[in-house]
Coordinates of C-alpha atoms in Angstrom, one line a residue:
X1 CA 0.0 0.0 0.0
X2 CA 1.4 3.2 -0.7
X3 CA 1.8 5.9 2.3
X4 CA 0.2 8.7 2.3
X5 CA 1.9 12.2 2.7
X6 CA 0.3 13.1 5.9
X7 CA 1.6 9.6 7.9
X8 CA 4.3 11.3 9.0
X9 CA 2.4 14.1 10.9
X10 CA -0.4 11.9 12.6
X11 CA 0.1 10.6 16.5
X12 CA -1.6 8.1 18.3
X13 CA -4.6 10.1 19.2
X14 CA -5.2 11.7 15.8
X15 CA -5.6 7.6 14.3
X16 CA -7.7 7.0 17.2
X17 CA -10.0 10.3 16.4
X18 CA -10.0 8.8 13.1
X19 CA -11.4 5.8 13.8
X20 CA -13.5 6.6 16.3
X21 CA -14.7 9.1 14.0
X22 CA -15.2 6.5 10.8
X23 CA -13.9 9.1 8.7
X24 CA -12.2 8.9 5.5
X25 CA -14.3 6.3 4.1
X26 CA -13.6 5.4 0.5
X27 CA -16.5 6.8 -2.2
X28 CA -14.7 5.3 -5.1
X29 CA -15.3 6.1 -8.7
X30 CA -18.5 6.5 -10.5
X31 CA -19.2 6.0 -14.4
X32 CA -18.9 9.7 -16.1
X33 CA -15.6 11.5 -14.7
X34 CA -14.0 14.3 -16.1
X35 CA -10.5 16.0 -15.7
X36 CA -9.8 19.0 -14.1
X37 CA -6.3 20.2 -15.0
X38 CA -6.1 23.5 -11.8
X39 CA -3.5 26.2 -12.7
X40 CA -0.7 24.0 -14.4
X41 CA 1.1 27.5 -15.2
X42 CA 4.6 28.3 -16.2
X43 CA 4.6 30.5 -12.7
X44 CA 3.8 27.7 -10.9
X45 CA 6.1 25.2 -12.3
X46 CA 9.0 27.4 -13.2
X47 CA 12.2 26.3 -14.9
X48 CA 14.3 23.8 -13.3
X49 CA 17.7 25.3 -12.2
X50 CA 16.0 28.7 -12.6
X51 CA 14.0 28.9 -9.0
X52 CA 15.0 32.2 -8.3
X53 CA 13.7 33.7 -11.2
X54 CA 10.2 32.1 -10.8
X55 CA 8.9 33.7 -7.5
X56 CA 5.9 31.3 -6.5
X57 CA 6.8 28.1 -8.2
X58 CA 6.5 24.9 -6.7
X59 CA 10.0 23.6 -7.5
X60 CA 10.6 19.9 -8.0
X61 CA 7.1 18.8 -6.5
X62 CA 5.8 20.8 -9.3
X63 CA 8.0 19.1 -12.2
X64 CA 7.3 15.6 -10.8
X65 CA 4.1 16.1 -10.5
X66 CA 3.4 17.8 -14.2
X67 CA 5.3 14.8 -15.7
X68 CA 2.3 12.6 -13.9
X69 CA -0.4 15.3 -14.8
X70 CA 0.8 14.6 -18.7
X71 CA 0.3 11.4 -18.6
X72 CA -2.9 11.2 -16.8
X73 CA -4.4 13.6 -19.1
X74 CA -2.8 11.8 -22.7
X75 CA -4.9 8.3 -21.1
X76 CA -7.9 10.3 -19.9
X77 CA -8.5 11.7 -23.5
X78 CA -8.0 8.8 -25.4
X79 CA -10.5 7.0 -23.1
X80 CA -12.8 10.0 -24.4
X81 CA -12.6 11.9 -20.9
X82 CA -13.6 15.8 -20.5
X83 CA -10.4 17.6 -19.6
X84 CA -11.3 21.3 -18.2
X85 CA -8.3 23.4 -18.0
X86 CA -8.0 26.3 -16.1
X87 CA -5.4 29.0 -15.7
X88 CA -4.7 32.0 -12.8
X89 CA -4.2 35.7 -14.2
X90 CA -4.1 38.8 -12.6
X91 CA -4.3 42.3 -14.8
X92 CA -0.8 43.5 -14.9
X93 CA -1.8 46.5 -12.5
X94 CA -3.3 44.7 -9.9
X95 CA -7.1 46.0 -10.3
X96 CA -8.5 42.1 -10.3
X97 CA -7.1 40.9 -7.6
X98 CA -9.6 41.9 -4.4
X99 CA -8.5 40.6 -1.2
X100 CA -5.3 38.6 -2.7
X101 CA -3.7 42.2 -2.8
X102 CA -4.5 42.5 1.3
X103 CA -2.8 39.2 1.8
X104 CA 0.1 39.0 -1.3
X105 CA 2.1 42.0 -2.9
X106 CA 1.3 42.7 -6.5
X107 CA 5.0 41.1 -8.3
X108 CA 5.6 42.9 -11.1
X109 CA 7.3 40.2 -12.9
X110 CA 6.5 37.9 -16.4
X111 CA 7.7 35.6 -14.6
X112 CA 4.8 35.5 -12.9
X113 CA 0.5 35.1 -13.4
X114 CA 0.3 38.6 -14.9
X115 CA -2.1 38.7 -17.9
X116 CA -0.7 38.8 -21.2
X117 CA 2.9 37.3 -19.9
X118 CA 5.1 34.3 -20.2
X119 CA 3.8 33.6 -16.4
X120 CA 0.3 32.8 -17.1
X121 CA 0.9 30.3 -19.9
X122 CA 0.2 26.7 -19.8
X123 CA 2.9 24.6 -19.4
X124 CA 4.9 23.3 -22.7
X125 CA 4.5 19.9 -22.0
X126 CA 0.7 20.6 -21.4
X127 CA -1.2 21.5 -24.9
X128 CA -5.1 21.1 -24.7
X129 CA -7.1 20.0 -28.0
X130 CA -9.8 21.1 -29.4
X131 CA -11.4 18.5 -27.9
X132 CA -10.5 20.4 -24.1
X133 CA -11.8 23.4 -22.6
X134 CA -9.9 26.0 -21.0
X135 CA -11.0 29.0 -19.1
X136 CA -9.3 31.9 -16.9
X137 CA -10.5 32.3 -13.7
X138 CA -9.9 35.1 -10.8
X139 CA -10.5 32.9 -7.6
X140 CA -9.1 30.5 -5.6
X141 CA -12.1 27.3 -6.9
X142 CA -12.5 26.6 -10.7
X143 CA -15.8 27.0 -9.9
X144 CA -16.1 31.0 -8.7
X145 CA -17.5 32.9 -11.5
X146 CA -16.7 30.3 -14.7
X147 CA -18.9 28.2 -16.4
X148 CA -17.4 24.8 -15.2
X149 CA -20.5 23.6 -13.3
X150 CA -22.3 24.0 -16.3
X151 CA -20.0 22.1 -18.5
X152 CA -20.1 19.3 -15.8
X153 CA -23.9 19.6 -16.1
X154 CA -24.6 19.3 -19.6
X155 CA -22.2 16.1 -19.8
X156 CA -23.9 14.2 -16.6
X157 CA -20.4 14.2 -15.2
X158 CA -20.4 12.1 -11.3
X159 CA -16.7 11.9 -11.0
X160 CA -14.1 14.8 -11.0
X161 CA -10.6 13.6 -11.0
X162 CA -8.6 17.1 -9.7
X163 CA -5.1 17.5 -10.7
X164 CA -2.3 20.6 -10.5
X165 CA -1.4 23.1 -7.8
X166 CA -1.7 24.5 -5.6
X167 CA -2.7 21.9 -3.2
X168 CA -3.5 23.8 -0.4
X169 CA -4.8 26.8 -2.3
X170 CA -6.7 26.2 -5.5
X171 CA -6.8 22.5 -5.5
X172 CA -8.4 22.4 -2.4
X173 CA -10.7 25.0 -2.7
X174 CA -12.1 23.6 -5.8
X175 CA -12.2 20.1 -4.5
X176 CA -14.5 21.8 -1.6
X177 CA -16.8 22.9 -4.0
X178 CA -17.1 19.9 -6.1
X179 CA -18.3 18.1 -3.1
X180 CA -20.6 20.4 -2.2
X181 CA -21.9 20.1 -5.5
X182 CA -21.9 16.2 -4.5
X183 CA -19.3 15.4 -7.3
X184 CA -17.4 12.4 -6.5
X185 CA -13.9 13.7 -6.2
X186 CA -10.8 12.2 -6.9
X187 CA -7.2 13.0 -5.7
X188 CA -3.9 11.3 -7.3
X189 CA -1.7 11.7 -5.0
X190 CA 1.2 12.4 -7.3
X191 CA -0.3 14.6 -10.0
X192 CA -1.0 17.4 -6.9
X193 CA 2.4 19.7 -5.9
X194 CA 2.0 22.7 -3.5
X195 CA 5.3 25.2 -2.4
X196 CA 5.2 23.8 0.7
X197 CA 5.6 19.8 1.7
X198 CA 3.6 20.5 5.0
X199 CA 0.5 22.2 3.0
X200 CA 0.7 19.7 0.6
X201 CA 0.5 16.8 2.9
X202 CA -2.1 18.2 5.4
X203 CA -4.3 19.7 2.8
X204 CA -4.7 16.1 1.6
X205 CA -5.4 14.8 5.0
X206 CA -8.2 17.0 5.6
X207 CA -9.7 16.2 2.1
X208 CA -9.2 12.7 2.1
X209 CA -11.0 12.9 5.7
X210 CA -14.2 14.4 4.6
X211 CA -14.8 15.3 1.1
X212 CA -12.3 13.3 -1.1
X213 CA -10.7 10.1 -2.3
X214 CA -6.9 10.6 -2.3
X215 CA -5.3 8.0 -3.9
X216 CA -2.3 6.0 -5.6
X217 CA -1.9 7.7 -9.1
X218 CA -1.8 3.8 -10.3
X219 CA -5.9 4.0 -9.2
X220 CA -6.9 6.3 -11.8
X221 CA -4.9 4.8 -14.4
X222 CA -6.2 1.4 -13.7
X223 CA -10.0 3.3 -14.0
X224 CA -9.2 4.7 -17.2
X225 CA -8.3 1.2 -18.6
X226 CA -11.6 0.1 -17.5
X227 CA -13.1 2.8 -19.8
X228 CA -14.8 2.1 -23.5
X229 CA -12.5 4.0 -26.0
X230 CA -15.0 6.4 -28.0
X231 CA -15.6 5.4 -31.7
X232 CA -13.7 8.4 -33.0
X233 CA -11.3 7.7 -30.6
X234 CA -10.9 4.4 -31.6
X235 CA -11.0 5.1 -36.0
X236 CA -8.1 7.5 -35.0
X237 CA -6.1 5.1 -32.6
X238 CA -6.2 2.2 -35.5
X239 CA -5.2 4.9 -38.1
X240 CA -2.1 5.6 -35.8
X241 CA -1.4 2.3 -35.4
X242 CA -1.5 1.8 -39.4
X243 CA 0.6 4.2 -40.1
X244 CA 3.4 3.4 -37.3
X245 CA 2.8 0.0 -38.7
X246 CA 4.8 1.1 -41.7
X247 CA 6.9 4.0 -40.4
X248 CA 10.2 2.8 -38.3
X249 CA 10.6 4.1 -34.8
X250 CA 7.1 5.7 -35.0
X251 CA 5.7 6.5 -31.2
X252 CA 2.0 6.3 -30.7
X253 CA 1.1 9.8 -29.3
X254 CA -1.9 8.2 -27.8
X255 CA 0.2 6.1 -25.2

């Protein structure tokens, strides 16, 4: 069994609160889940060997855990999965940013979420399709103020499989809302990075306590497998597999 990040920080009494408790009991996985990608930036992940440039990245975490969120993503779509992808700006003067100014200087940096700068991009390694949907949005949950409860709506989505950073800012406040909205929620483990180890591990305590499943990254890959491939999915996977068929070296982007 894999441990979880928050072992470390639990005493006798807080295991015995926990059972006592029965908290943390597993909802598993329902039939229509979706991806939501949370804030998988360039200032969030910064360049490795380049930390001090990149002012609220989430240093190696973030790199191991992008190379996780890549791969979750590449299975979830050919499996035909919904993949919502969100990104953080701020104006460049500051004017949208309410109370994150009373708590956070304005940085005046590209290096970091300002509108319009190399900052607020996706990743590289993190492309959607047309087949994804990507949205800006101003608050903390991927819920405030977007149209993503709608989107989850009008495709009877039941399961919401979060991935990205922070996890003890963004992440978790949109995980809080996607069980209030009685979404199923899902928590890899792996694909989830925050700036601080101690955030990251006790934000996913508390979720997996009351309002998530946090699991073994291995989990939601095994689920995925256990998906139909989509028709067009599948015409386009045996095309690919055709033509690498007959070209030498030829790596199936859908793997």
């Amino acid at each position: 069994m894999t441990s979880k990040p928050w072992d470390q920080y639990l005493g006798d009494q807080d295991r015995k609160v926990l059972e006592k408790g029965k908290f943390a009991r597993r909802m598993g996985f329902g039939s229509k889940p979706a991806i939501i990608v949370v804030d998988v930036q360039k200032f969030m992940v910064g360049v490795q060997g380049e930390e001090d440039q990149w002012p609220s990245s989430g240093g190696q975490s973030a790199h191991d855990a992008v190379a996780q969120i890549v791969s979750l993503v590449g299975q979830g779509q050919k499996h035909g999965v919904p993949v919502f992808f969100t990104r953080f700006e701020i104006a460049p003067d500051g004017r949208d940013m309410g109370v994150y100014a009373r708590k956070r200087d304005l940085l005046s940096n590209p290096h970091w979420c300002l509108a319009g700068e190399v900052g607020s991009e996706m990743v590289d390694a993190l492309i959607p399709t047309d087949n994804d949907i990507e949205f800006v949005k101003k608050k903390p949950s991927c819920f405030h103020g977007t149209p993503l409860l709608g989107y989850l709506i009008d495709r009877q989505i039941d399961t919401v499989i979060i991935v990205g950073g922070s996890t003890s800012n963004c992440v978790r406040a949109t995980v809080f809302d996607a069980a209030s909205y009685n979404y199923r929620v899902i928590i890899p483990q792996q694909a989830v990075f925050d700036r601080f180890p101690i955030s990251n591990a006790i934000s996913l305590f508390d979720m997996d306590r009351q309002f998530a499943d946090v699991v073994d990254v291995s989990e939601v890959r095994n689920y995925f497998e256990g998906l139909p491939i989509p028709a067009d999915r599948q015409v386009w996977l045996e095309r690919a597999d055709s033509f690498c068929d007959r070209v030498t070296g030829c790596d199936q982007a859908a793997d």
